[in-house]
CSV table of C-alpha atoms and ligand atoms in Angstrom, one decimal:
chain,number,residue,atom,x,y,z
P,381,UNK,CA,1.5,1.8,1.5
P,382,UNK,CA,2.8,-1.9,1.0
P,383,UNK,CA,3.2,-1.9,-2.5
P,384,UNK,CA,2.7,-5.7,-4.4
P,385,UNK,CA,1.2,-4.6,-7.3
P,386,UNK,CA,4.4,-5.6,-9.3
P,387,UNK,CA,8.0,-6.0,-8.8
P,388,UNK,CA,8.2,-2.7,-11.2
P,389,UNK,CA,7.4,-0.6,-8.7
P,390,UNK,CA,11.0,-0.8,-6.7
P,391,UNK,CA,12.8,2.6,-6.9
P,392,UNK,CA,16.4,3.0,-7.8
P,393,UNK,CA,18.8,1.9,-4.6
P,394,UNK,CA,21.4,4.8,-3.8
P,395,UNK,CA,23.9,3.0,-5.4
P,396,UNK,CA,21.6,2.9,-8.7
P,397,UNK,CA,21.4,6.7,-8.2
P,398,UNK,CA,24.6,7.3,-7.8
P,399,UNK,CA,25.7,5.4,-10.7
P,400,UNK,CA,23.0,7.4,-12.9
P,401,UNK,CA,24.9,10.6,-11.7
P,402,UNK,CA,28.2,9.2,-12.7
P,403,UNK,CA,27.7,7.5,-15.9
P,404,UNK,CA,30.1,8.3,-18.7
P,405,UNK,CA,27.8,9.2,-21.7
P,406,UNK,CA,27.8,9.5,-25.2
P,407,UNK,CA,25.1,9.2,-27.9
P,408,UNK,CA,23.9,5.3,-28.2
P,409,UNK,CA,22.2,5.9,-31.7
P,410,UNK,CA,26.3,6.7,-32.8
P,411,UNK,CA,27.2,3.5,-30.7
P,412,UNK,CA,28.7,5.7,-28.8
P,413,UNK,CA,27.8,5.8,-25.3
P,414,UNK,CA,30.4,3.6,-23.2
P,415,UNK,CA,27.6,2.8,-20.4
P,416,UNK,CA,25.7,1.3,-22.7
P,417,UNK,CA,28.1,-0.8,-24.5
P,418,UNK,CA,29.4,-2.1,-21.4
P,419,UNK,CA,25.9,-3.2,-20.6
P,420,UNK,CA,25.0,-4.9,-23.9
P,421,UNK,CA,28.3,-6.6,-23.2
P,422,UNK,CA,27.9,-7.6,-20.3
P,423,UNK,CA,24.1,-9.1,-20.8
P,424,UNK,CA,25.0,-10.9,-23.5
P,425,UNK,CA,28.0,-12.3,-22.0
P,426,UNK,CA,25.7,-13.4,-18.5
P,427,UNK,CA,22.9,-14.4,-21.1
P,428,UNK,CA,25.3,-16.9,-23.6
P,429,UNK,CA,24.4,-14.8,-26.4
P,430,UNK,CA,26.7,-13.2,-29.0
P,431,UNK,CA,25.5,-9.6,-28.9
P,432,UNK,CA,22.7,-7.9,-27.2
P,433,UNK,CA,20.6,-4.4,-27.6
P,434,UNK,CA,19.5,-2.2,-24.3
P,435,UNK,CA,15.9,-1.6,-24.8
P,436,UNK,CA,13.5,0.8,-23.4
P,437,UNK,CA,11.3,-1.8,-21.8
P,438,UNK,CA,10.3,-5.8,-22.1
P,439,UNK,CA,7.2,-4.8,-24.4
P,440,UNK,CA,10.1,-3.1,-26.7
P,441,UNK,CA,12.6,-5.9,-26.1
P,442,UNK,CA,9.7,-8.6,-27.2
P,443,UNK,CA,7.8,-6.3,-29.9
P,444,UNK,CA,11.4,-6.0,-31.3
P,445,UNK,CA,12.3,-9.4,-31.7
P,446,UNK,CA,8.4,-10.2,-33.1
P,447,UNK,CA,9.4,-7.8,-35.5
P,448,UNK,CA,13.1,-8.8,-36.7
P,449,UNK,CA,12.6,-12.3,-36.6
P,450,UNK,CA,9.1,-12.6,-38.5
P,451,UNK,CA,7.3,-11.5,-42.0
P,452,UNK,CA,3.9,-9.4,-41.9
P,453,UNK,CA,1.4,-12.6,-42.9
P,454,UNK,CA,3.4,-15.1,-40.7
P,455,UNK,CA,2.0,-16.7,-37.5
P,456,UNK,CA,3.8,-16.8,-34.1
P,457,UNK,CA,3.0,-19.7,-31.8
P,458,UNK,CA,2.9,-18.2,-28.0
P,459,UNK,CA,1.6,-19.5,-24.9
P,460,UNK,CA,-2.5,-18.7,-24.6
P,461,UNK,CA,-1.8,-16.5,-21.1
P,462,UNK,CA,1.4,-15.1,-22.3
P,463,UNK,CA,2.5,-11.4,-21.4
P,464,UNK,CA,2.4,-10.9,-25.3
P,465,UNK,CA,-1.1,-12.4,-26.2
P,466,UNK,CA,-2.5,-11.0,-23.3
P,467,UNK,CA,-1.0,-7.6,-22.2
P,468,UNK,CA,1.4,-6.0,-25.3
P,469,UNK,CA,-2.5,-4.1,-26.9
P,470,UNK,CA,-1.5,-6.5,-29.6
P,471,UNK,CA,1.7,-4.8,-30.8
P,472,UNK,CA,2.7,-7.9,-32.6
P,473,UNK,CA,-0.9,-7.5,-35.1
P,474,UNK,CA,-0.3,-3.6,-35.1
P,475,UNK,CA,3.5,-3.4,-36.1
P,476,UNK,CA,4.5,-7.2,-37.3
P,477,UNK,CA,1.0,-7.7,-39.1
P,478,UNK,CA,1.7,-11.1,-37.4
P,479,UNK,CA,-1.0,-13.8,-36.6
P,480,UNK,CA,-1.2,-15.1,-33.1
P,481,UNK,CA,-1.4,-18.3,-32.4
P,482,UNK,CA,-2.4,-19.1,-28.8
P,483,UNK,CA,-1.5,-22.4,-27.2
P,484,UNK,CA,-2.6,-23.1,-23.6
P,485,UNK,CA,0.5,-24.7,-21.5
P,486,UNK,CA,0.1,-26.5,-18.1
P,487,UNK,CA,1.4,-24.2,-15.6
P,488,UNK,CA,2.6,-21.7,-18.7
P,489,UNK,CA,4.5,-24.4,-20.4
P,490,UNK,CA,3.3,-24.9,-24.1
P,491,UNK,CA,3.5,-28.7,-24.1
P,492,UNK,CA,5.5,-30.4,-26.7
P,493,UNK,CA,2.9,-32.5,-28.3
P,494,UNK,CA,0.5,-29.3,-28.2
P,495,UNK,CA,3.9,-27.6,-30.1
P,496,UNK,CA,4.1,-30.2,-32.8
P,497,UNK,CA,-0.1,-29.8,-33.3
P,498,UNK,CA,0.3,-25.9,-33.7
P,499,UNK,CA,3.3,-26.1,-36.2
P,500,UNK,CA,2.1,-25.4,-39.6
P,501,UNK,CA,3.2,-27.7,-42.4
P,502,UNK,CA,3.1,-26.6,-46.2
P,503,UNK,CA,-0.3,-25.7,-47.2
P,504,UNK,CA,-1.6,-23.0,-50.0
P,505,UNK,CA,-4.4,-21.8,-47.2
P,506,UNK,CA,-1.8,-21.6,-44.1
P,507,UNK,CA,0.5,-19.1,-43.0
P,508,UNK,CA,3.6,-19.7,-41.9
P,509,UNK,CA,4.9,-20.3,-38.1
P,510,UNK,CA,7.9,-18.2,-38.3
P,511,UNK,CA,8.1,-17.9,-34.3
P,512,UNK,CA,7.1,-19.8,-31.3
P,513,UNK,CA,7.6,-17.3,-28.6
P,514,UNK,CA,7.7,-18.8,-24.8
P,515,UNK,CA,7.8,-16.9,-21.0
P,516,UNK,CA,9.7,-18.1,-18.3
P,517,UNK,CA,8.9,-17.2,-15.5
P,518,UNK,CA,5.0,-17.3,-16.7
P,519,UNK,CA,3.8,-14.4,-15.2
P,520,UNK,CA,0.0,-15.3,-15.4
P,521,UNK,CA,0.8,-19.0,-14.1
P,522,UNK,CA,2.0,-16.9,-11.0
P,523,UNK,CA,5.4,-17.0,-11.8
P,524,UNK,CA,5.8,-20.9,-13.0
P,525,UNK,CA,9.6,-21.9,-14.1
P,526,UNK,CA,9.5,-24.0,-17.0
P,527,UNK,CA,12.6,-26.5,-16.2
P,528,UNK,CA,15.7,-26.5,-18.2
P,529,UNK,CA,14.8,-30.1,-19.7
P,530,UNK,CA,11.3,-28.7,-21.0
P,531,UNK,CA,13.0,-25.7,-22.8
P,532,UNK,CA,15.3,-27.9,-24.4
P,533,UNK,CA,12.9,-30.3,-25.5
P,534,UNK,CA,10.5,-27.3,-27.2
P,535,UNK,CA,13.8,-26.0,-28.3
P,536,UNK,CA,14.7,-29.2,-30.1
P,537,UNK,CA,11.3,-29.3,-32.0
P,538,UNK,CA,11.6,-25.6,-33.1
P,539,UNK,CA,15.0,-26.5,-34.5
P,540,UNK,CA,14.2,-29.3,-36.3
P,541,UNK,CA,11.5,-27.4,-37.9
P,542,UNK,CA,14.2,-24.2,-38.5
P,543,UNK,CA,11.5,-22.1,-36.4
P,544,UNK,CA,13.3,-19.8,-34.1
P,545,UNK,CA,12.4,-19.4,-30.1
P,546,UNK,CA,12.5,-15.8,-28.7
P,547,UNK,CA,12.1,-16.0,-25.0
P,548,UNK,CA,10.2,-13.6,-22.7
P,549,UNK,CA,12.7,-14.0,-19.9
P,550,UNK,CA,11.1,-10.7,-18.5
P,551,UNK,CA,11.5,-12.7,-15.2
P,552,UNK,CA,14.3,-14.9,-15.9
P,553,UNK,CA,16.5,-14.3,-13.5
P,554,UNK,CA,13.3,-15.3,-11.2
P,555,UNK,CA,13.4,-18.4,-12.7
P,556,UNK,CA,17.2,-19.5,-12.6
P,557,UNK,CA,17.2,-18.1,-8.4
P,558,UNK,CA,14.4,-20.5,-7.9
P,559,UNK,CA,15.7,-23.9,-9.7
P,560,UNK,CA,19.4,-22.8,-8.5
P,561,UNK,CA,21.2,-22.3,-12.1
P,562,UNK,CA,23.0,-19.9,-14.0
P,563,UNK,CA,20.5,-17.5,-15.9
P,564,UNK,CA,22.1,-19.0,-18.9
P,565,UNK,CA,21.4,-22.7,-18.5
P,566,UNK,CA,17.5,-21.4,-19.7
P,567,UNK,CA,18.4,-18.7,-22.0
P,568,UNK,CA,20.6,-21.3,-24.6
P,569,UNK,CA,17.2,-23.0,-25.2
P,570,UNK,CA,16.1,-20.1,-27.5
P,571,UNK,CA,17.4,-17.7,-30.2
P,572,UNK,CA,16.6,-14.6,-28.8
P,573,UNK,CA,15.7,-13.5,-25.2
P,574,UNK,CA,14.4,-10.4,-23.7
P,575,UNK,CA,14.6,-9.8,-20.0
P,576,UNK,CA,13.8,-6.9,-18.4
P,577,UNK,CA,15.9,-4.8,-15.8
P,578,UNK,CA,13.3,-2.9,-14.1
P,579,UNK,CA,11.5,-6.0,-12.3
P,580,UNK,CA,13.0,-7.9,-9.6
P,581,UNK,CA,16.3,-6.4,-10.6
P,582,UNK,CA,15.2,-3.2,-9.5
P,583,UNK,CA,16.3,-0.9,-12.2
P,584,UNK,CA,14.5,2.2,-13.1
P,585,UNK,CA,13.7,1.7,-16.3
P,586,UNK,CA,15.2,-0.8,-19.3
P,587,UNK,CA,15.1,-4.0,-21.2
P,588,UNK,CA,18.0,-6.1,-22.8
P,589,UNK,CA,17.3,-8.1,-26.0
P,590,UNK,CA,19.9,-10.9,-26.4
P,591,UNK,CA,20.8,-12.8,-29.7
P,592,UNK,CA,23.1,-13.5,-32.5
P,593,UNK,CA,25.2,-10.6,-33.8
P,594,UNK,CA,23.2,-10.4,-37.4
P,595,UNK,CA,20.1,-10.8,-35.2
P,596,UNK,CA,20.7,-7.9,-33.0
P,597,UNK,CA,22.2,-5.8,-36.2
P,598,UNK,CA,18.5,-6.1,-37.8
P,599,UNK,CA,17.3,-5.3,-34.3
P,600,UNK,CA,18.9,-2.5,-33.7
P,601,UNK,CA,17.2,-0.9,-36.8
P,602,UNK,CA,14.0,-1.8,-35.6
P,603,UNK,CA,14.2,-0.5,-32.1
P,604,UNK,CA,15.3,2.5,-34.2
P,605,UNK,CA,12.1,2.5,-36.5
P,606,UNK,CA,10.2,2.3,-32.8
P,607,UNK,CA,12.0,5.6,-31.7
P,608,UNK,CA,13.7,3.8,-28.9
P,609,UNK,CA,17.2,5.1,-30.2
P,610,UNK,CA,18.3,6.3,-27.1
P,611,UNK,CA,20.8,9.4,-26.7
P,612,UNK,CA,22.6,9.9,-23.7
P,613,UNK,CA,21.6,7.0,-22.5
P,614,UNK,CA,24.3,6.2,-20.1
P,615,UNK,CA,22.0,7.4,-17.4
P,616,UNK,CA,19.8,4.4,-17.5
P,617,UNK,CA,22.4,2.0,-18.4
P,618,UNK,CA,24.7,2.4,-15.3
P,619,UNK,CA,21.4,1.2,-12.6
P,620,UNK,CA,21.1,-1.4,-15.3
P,621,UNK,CA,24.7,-2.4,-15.0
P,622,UNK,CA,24.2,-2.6,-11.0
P,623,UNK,CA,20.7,-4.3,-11.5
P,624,UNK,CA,22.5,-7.1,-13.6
P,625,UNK,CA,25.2,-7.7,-11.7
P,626,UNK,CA,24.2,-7.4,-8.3
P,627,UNK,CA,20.4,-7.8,-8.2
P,628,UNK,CA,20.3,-11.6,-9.1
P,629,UNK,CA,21.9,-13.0,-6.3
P,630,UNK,CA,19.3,-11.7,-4.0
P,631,UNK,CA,15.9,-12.9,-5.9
P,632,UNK,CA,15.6,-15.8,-3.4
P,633,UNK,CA,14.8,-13.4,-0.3
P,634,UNK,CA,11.3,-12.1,-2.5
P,635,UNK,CA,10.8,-16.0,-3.3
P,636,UNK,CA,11.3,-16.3,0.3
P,637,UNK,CA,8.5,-13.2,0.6
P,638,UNK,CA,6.1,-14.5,-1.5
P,639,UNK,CA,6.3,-17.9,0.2
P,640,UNK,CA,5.4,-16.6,3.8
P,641,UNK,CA,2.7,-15.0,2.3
P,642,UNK,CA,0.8,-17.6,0.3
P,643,UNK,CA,1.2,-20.2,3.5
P,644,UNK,CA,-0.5,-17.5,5.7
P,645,UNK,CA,-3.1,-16.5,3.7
P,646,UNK,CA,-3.4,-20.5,2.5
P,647,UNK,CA,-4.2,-21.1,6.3
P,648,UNK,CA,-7.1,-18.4,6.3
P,649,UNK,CA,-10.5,-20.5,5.2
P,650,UNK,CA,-12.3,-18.4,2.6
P,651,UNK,CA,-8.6,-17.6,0.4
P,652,UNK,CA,-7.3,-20.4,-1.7
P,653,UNK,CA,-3.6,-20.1,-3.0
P,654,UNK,CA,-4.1,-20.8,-7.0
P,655,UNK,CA,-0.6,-21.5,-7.9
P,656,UNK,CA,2.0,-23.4,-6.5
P,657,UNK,CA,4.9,-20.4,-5.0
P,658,UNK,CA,8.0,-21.1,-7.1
P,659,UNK,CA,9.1,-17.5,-7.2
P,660,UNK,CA,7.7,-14.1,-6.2
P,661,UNK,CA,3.9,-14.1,-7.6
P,662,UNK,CA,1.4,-15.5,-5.3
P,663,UNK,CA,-2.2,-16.2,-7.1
P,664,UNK,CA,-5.3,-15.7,-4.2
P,665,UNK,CA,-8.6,-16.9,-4.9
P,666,UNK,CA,-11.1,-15.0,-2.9
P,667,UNK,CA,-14.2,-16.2,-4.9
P,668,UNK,CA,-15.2,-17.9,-1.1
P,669,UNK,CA,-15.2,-14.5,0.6
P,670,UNK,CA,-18.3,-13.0,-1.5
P,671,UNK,CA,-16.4,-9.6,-2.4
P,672,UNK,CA,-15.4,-8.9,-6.3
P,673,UNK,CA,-11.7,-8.2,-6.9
P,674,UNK,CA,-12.5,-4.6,-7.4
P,675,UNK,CA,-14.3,-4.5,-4.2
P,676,UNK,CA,-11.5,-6.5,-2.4
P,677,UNK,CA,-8.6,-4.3,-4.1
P,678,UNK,CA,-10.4,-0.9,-2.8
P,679,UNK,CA,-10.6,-2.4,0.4
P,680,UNK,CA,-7.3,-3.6,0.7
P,681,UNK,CA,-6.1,0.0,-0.6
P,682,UNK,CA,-8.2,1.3,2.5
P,683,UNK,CA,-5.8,-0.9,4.8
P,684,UNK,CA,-2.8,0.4,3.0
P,685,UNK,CA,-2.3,-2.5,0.9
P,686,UNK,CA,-1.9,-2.3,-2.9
P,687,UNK,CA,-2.3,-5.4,-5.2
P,688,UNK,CA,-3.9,-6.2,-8.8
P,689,UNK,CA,-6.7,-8.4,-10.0
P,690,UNK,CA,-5.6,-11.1,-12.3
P,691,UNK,CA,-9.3,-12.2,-12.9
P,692,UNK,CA,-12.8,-11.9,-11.4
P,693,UNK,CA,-11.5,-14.0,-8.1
P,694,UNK,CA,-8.3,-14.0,-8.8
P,695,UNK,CA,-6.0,-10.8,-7.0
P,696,UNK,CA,-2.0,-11.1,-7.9
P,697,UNK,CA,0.2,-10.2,-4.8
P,698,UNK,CA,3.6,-9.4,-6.2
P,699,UNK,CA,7.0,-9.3,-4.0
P,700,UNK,CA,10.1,-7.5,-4.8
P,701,UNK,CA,13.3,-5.7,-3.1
P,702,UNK,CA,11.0,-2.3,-1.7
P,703,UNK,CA,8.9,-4.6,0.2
P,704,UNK,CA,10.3,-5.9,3.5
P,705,UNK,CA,9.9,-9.4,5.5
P,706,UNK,CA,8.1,-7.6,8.2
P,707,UNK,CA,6.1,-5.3,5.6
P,708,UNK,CA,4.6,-8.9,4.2
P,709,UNK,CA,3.9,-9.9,7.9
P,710,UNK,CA,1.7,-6.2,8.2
P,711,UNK,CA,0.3,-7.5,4.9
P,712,UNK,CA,-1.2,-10.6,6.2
P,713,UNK,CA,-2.6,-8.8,9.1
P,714,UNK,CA,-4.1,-6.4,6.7
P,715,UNK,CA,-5.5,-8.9,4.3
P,716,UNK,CA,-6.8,-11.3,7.4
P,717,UNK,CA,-9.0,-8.1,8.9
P,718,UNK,CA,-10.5,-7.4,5.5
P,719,UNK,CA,-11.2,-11.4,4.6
P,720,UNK,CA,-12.2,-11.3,8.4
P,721,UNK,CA,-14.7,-8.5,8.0
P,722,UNK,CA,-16.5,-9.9,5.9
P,723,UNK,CA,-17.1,-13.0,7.2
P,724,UNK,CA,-18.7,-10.9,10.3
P,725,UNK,CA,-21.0,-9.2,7.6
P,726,UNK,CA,-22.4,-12.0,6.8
H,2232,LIG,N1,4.4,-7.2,-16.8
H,2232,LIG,C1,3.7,-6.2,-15.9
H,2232,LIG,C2,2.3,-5.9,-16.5
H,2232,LIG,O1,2.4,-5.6,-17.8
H,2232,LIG,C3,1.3,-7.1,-16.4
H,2232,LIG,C4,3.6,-6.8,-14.5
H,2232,LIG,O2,3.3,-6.0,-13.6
H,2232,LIG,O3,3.8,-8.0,-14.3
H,2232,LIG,N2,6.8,-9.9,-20.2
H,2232,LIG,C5,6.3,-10.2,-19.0
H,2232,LIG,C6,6.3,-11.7,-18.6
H,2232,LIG,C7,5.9,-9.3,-18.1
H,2232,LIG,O4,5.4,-9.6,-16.9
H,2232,LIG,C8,6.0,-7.9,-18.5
H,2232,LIG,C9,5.4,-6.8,-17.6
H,2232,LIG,C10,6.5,-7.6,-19.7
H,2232,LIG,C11,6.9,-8.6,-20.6
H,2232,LIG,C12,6.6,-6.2,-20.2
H,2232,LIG,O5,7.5,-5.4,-19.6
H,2232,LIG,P1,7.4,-3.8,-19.6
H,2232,LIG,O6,6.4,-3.4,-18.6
H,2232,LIG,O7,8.8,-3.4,-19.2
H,2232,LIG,O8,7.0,-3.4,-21.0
C-alpha cells in the first residue's frame, strides 16, 4: 500500500526505536523524567519560547492553550477551515465553553482587515475575543505558509488590542522548510504555539505546546485536568527528541514529493490541482472524472493507493518520510489507470 492519507502515518525510524528503548525515565507528572525535560527544553529553545509542555497530541497541544488562555463565555477568532473549527469535535465549546468565531482567510490566512472586523469592541450584548487562534501550514488550504510579514502584521493587531495569538504550528516546521527560515522566525509572531511531533517529523506519538513560563505553568495543570499527565514518559520523548532535531532538515524532499505529484496528475485532463504545492499536501479535483470521492478513494484502495477526501471532489494526497520518490512515481501510474478507466466507461 502507498500510504498518503497523512504524514501521521510514518512509523518510528530505528533510530526512533532505539532511542525509545534507551530513554532514561522518571515520572513527568513529578517533573521528573529527564527525557522529557530535555525535550521541553529543547522545543522551546528551537521555538523562541520561554518554556514548553510535551503534549499527548496537537488536538491536546491546541485544546490546551484554548483552555489556559481563555474564559468559558469568551470568543476565539480562528480561521473558518482551521483544524480547530473544523476537526477538534468542538473541544473548544465542550471544555473551554468558548464561542467560535470563524473567519475565512485567502489561502488560510485570516486577512488583517477581516481581523480588525471580527475583533469585538466593548458592548453589554458581546462576548469578548480573548483568542485569535491561526494555522500555519493551513492544512485545508493544502498546506498554505502564511509569510513571516503576514504573521507579524496579525500579530501587531492582536497586540495592540492585548488579544493573545496561539498558533497551530501542527505543520510548522513544513512551513519554515518551504520559505527557507528558522522555525522560529514564524513562531515569535504568536504567544503560544503548538506543533506536533508525529507528522512530517515522524515521531510516534506527541505534541509540544510552547509559551511563556506562567503560561505553560497554568498549562501544565490543564493538560493535567485532561489526564494527559504522562508517567514514564521518556519513552515517547526520546523519538521526539530525534524527530526535532533531525527530522526538519529533510521536510523539503516530501515538498519535493508532493510537487512531482500535483504536476503529473496537473497534466492528466479530467484532475485539476486545487492548491498551489508549497509543502507536502496536494488538493485534486476529480469533479471532471464523474466518480464521487468515496467511489474514487475505494478505487484507488483497489490499486493499492490510500488517500482522504477533503470534500465531495476534492481527495487530499498527503507526502511524508514512509513514502518514497519512486513510491509517488507508482502512485501516478495508479491514479492515471483509475482516472483512465473511467474515461473508457464512458
Ligand atoms: N490533522 C490530521 C487530521 O485530523 C485531519 C491530518 O491527517 O492532517 N492541527 C492541524 C493543522 C492538523 O492537521 C492536525 C491533524 C492537528 C492539529 C491535530 O493533531 P493530532 O492528530 O495530533 O491531534
Amino acid at each position: 500500500m502507498i500510504d498518503l492519507r497523512s504524514d501521521t502515518v510514518t512509523k518510528p525510524t530505528e533510530e526512533m526505536r532505539r532511542a525509545m528503548y534507551e530513554a532514561e525515565v522518571g515520572d513527568d507528572v513529578y517533573g521528573e523524567d529527564p527525557s522529557i525535560n530535555e525535550l521541553e527544553e529543547t522545543a522551546a529553545e528551537i521555538l523562541g519560547k520561554e518554556n514548553a509542555l510535551f503534549v499527548t497530541s496537537g488536538t491536546q497541544g491546541n485544546q490546551v492553550a484554548i483552555l489556559t488562555h481563555s474564559v468559558s463565555g469568551s470568543e476565539v477568532i480562528m480561521e473558518a477551515d482551521s483544524h480547530i473549527f473544523m476537526y477538534e469535535a468542538a473541544a473548544a465549546s465542550a471544555f473551554a465553553g468558548v464561542q467560535p468565531r470563524a473567519v475565512k482567510g485567502v489561502r488560510g490566512t485570516i486577512q488583517t482587515e477581516d481581523l480588525l472586523h471580527a475583533i469585538r469592541g466593548e458592548d453589554i450584548h458581546h462576548p469578548e475575543t480573548s483568542l485569535v487562534c491561526l494555522e500555519n501550514t493551513h492544512n485545508r488550504a493544502g498546506g498554505a505558509v502564511t509569510s513571516p510579514k503576514d504573521m507579524a502584521a496579525l500579530y501587531r493587531i492582536c497586540r495592540h488590542h492585548e488579544i493573545p495569538v496561539h498558533l497551530d504550528g501542527a505543520r510548522l516546521f513544513n512551513a519554515a522548510a518551504s520559505i527557507g527560515v528558522p522555525v522560529k522566525d514564524l513562531s515569535i509572531y504568536s504567544d503560544t504555539v503548538q506543533i506536533c511531533l508525529s507528522k512530517g517529523l515522524g515521531a510516534p506519538a506527541g505534541s509540544i505546546l510552547a509559551g511563556p513560563a506562567s503560561f505553560i505553568q497554568h498549562a501544565r495543570k490543564w493538560r493535567k485536568r485532561l489526564g494527559g499527565g504522562l508517567r514514564q514518559g521518556g519513552v515517547l520523548a526520546a523519538p521526539g527528541m530525534i524527530a526535532l532535531k533531525k527530522m526538519a532538515d529533510r521536510l523539503h524532499e516530501d515538498h519535493e514529493k508532493a510537487k512531482r505529484l500535483a504536476q503529473h496528475l496537473g497534466e492528466q485532463p479530467s484532475l485539476f490541482i486545487e492548491n498551489r504545492v508549497e509543502t507536502n499536501i496536494v488538493l485534486v479535483n476529480i469533479g471532471q472524472t464523474g466518480f464521487s470521492a468515496s467511489h474514487f478513494l475505494q478505487l484507488l484502495k483497489e490499486e493499492g493507493v490510500l488517500a482522504v477526501a477533503f470534500g465531495p471532489q476534492t481527495i487530499r494526497f498527503t507526502t511524508h518520510y514512509d513514502v518514497s520518490l519512486k513510491e509517488i512515481g507508482q502512485a501516478i501510474d495508479k491514479i492515471s489507470k483509475v482516472v483512465s478507466a473511467r474515461v473508457i466507461l464512458h
